[in-house]
Amino acid sequence: ITGIFILLARNWKREYSRKNILYLSYIIIIIYNPYFLYDLGFWMTYGSMTALVFVYPVILRLAENIIVFKGFVINFFIRILFITLSIQIVLFPILVYFFKEVSLVSPLANVFILPLFQALLFILIVSSFAIIIWPPAGGFILRLSRFFFEYILNIVRVLSKFKFCVINLSSFKLGSAIAYYTVLLFILGVVYIILKKVDIKKRKF
């Protein structure tokens, strides 16, 4: 749904807001099937998208004033780390509430996995379309994904061997999650206001 909105906006040469697209896709999916509200995957997906739209730009702006990005490779991996951090910040209460634990090595795992995951996702999408048109071609393309799956599983196996990388928070309740998100929204609101004031001062000078 998000992809369709972006493609339509570009085709019509209209500016689009990622925030508005996120809201619209959320509303459309809930109208289509209200029971998605009880689906953990739904909340994790939209939690991740919310992190990319609202939290990641703030962290990136703050980091640009502190860290000097040097080189494409360093810049690339630092941004992946910031993306992972943003998603962890938003999904933390959801993960702890449902699974009663949180992993400390997941940010590191994402640094190794995310670059190849994009290629894996592309292969899966292309193979899905190819299977509809010509199944043998789709099956051949799908075989290319084997290397990526094995790589991801190996990374997970290696990192899972480290001890004391999972924090158990069995006492985390729904009230704690609500309090967490309240504080997070307040902090984001304050940071947004500060960044806007900084932008206004820069424009004046």
Short mmCIF file of C-alpha atoms in Angstrom, two decimals:
data_model
loop_
_atom_site.label_atom_id
_atom_site.label_comp_id
_atom_site.label_asym_id
_atom_site.label_seq_id
_atom_site.Cartn_x
_atom_site.Cartn_y
_atom_site.Cartn_z
CA ILE A 1 0.00 0.00 0.00
CA THR A 2 2.81 2.37 0.89
CA GLY A 3 4.61 1.54 -2.36
CA ILE A 4 1.47 2.24 -4.39
CA PHE A 5 1.00 5.65 -2.78
CA ILE A 6 4.64 6.60 -3.44
CA LEU A 7 4.53 5.42 -7.07
CA LEU A 8 1.27 7.31 -7.71
CA ALA A 9 2.69 10.48 -6.18
CA ARG A 10 5.83 10.25 -8.32
CA ASN A 11 3.81 9.43 -11.43
CA TRP A 12 1.57 12.44 -10.83
CA LYS A 13 4.63 14.56 -9.94
CA ARG A 14 3.21 15.38 -6.53
CA GLU A 15 5.08 15.82 -3.28
CA TYR A 16 4.24 13.23 -0.66
CA SER A 17 4.62 12.97 3.08
CA ARG A 18 5.86 9.71 4.55
CA LYS A 19 3.88 10.46 7.69
CA ASN A 20 0.61 10.87 5.77
CA ILE A 21 1.29 7.71 3.74
CA LEU A 22 1.89 5.80 6.99
CA TYR A 23 -1.40 7.08 8.42
CA LEU A 24 -3.36 6.25 5.25
CA SER A 25 -1.95 2.72 4.92
CA TYR A 26 -2.71 2.09 8.60
CA ILE A 27 -6.32 3.26 8.20
CA ILE A 28 -6.84 1.24 5.00
CA ILE A 29 -5.54 -1.98 6.58
CA ILE A 30 -7.63 -1.55 9.74
CA ILE A 31 -10.78 -0.87 7.69
CA TYR A 32 -10.03 -3.92 5.55
CA ASN A 33 -9.49 -6.16 8.59
CA PRO A 34 -9.95 -4.71 12.12
CA TYR A 35 -8.66 -7.96 13.62
CA PHE A 36 -5.15 -6.94 12.59
CA LEU A 37 -5.17 -4.95 15.85
CA TYR A 38 -4.72 -8.29 17.63
CA ASP A 39 -1.85 -9.37 15.38
CA LEU A 40 1.67 -9.04 16.80
CA GLY A 41 3.20 -8.91 13.33
CA PHE A 42 1.01 -5.92 12.50
CA TRP A 43 2.22 -3.97 15.53
CA MET A 44 5.87 -4.88 14.91
CA THR A 45 5.60 -3.88 11.24
CA TYR A 46 3.97 -0.54 11.92
CA GLY A 47 6.18 0.02 14.94
CA SER A 48 9.22 -0.38 12.69
CA MET A 49 7.75 1.96 10.04
CA THR A 50 6.91 4.52 12.73
CA ALA A 51 10.51 4.35 13.94
CA LEU A 52 11.83 4.99 10.41
CA VAL A 53 9.46 7.91 9.81
CA PHE A 54 9.60 9.68 13.19
CA VAL A 55 12.57 8.52 15.29
CA TYR A 56 15.32 7.79 12.73
CA PRO A 57 15.38 11.34 11.22
CA VAL A 58 15.71 12.82 14.72
CA ILE A 59 18.59 10.52 15.70
CA LEU A 60 20.29 11.21 12.37
CA ARG A 61 19.95 14.98 12.83
CA LEU A 62 21.35 14.82 16.34
CA ALA A 63 24.22 12.57 15.26
CA GLU A 64 25.19 14.88 12.39
CA ASN A 65 25.96 17.58 14.94
CA ILE A 66 28.15 15.23 16.97
CA ILE A 67 29.68 12.65 14.61
CA VAL A 68 31.60 13.48 11.46
CA PHE A 69 30.66 10.95 8.77
CA LYS A 70 33.71 9.94 6.76
CA GLY A 71 33.56 7.72 3.72
CA PHE A 72 30.68 5.91 2.06
CA VAL A 73 31.22 2.58 3.86
CA ILE A 74 31.37 4.11 7.35
CA ASN A 75 28.39 6.31 6.56
CA PHE A 76 26.42 3.30 5.26
CA PHE A 77 26.98 1.14 8.35
CA ILE A 78 26.44 4.01 10.79
CA ARG A 79 23.08 4.69 9.18
CA ILE A 80 22.14 1.00 9.49
CA LEU A 81 23.10 1.18 13.16
CA PHE A 82 20.90 4.27 13.62
CA ILE A 83 18.00 2.58 11.81
CA THR A 84 18.33 -0.45 14.09
CA LEU A 85 18.55 1.78 17.17
CA SER A 86 15.42 3.68 16.10
CA ILE A 87 13.44 0.47 15.62
CA GLN A 88 14.67 -0.92 18.94
CA ILE A 89 13.55 2.23 20.74
CA VAL A 90 10.02 1.97 19.35
CA LEU A 91 9.62 -1.82 19.54
CA PHE A 92 11.21 -2.25 22.98
CA PRO A 93 7.91 -2.25 24.95
CA ILE A 94 6.20 -4.52 22.39
CA LEU A 95 9.03 -7.07 22.44
CA VAL A 96 9.32 -7.06 26.22
CA TYR A 97 5.55 -7.18 26.81
CA PHE A 98 4.97 -10.16 24.50
CA PHE A 99 8.29 -12.04 24.81
CA LYS A 100 9.38 -10.92 28.31
CA GLU A 101 12.95 -10.38 27.10
CA VAL A 102 15.07 -8.19 24.86
CA SER A 103 18.23 -9.01 22.90
CA LEU A 104 21.35 -6.86 23.24
CA VAL A 105 23.02 -8.24 20.10
CA SER A 106 20.19 -7.54 17.64
CA PRO A 107 21.61 -4.11 16.65
CA LEU A 108 24.93 -5.77 15.80
CA ALA A 109 23.13 -8.57 13.93
CA ASN A 110 21.24 -6.04 11.83
CA VAL A 111 24.48 -4.31 10.81
CA PHE A 112 25.61 -7.60 9.24
CA ILE A 113 22.21 -8.74 7.96
CA LEU A 114 20.40 -5.66 6.63
CA PRO A 115 22.75 -4.91 3.68
CA LEU A 116 22.17 -8.40 2.24
CA PHE A 117 18.55 -8.53 3.33
CA GLN A 118 17.69 -5.82 0.78
CA ALA A 119 19.13 -8.01 -1.98
CA LEU A 120 17.24 -11.02 -0.62
CA LEU A 121 13.98 -9.09 -0.60
CA PHE A 122 14.56 -8.00 -4.20
CA ILE A 123 15.17 -11.60 -5.30
CA LEU A 124 12.00 -12.80 -3.56
CA ILE A 125 9.88 -10.07 -5.16
CA VAL A 126 11.30 -10.72 -8.66
CA SER A 127 10.87 -14.49 -8.30
CA SER A 128 7.25 -14.01 -7.17
CA PHE A 129 6.42 -12.07 -10.33
CA ALA A 130 8.42 -14.49 -12.52
CA ILE A 131 6.58 -17.53 -11.12
CA ILE A 132 3.27 -16.01 -12.26
CA ILE A 133 4.59 -15.47 -15.78
CA TRP A 134 6.83 -18.55 -16.15
CA PRO A 135 7.19 -20.89 -13.11
CA PRO A 136 10.57 -22.45 -14.11
CA ALA A 137 12.17 -18.99 -14.36
CA GLY A 138 10.73 -18.03 -10.97
CA GLY A 139 12.08 -21.22 -9.43
CA PHE A 140 15.56 -20.57 -10.86
CA ILE A 141 15.63 -17.01 -9.50
CA LEU A 142 14.41 -18.26 -6.13
CA ARG A 143 17.42 -20.59 -5.86
CA LEU A 144 19.66 -17.53 -5.69
CA SER A 145 18.12 -16.68 -2.32
CA ARG A 146 19.64 -19.80 -0.74
CA PHE A 147 23.02 -18.11 -0.20
CA PHE A 148 21.41 -15.14 1.56
CA PHE A 149 19.29 -17.35 3.84
CA GLU A 150 22.33 -19.41 4.83
CA TYR A 151 24.33 -16.26 5.53
CA ILE A 152 21.58 -14.82 7.76
CA LEU A 153 21.15 -18.10 9.66
CA ASN A 154 24.92 -18.37 10.21
CA ILE A 155 25.07 -14.83 11.61
CA VAL A 156 22.22 -15.66 13.97
CA ARG A 157 23.92 -18.91 15.06
CA VAL A 158 27.24 -17.17 15.80
CA LEU A 159 25.72 -14.26 17.74
CA SER A 160 23.37 -16.53 19.70
CA LYS A 161 26.40 -18.28 21.24
CA PHE A 162 27.35 -15.19 23.24
CA LYS A 163 26.24 -15.35 26.86
CA PHE A 164 24.42 -12.61 28.80
CA CYS A 165 23.08 -11.06 25.59
CA VAL A 166 19.43 -11.34 26.56
CA ILE A 167 17.80 -9.33 29.34
CA ASN A 168 14.76 -10.90 31.00
CA LEU A 169 12.03 -8.44 31.98
CA SER A 170 9.16 -10.68 33.02
CA SER A 171 7.70 -8.00 35.31
CA PHE A 172 7.09 -5.58 32.41
CA LYS A 173 3.35 -4.79 32.34
CA LEU A 174 1.00 -2.92 29.99
CA GLY A 175 1.13 0.14 32.25
CA SER A 176 4.91 0.22 31.88
CA ALA A 177 4.56 0.17 28.08
CA ILE A 178 2.08 3.08 28.18
CA ALA A 179 4.40 5.06 30.45
CA TYR A 180 7.36 4.32 28.14
CA TYR A 181 5.56 5.58 25.03
CA THR A 182 4.31 8.67 26.88
CA VAL A 183 7.86 9.62 27.87
CA LEU A 184 9.13 8.80 24.36
CA LEU A 185 6.50 11.04 22.71
CA PHE A 186 7.36 13.85 25.13
CA ILE A 187 11.10 13.56 24.38
CA LEU A 188 10.47 13.46 20.62
CA GLY A 189 8.20 16.50 20.88
CA VAL A 190 10.86 18.49 22.76
CA VAL A 191 13.59 17.47 20.30
CA TYR A 192 11.39 18.39 17.31
CA ILE A 193 10.81 21.85 18.76
CA ILE A 194 14.53 22.36 19.42
CA LEU A 195 15.49 21.22 15.90
CA LYS A 196 12.90 23.57 14.35
CA LYS A 197 14.31 26.50 16.32
CA VAL A 198 17.81 25.57 15.17
CA ASP A 199 16.63 25.46 11.54
CA ILE A 200 14.96 28.86 11.89
CA LYS A 201 18.17 30.38 13.29
CA LYS A 202 20.22 28.88 10.47
CA ARG A 203 17.86 30.39 7.88
CA LYS A 204 18.14 33.80 9.48
CA PHE A 205 21.94 33.68 9.29
#
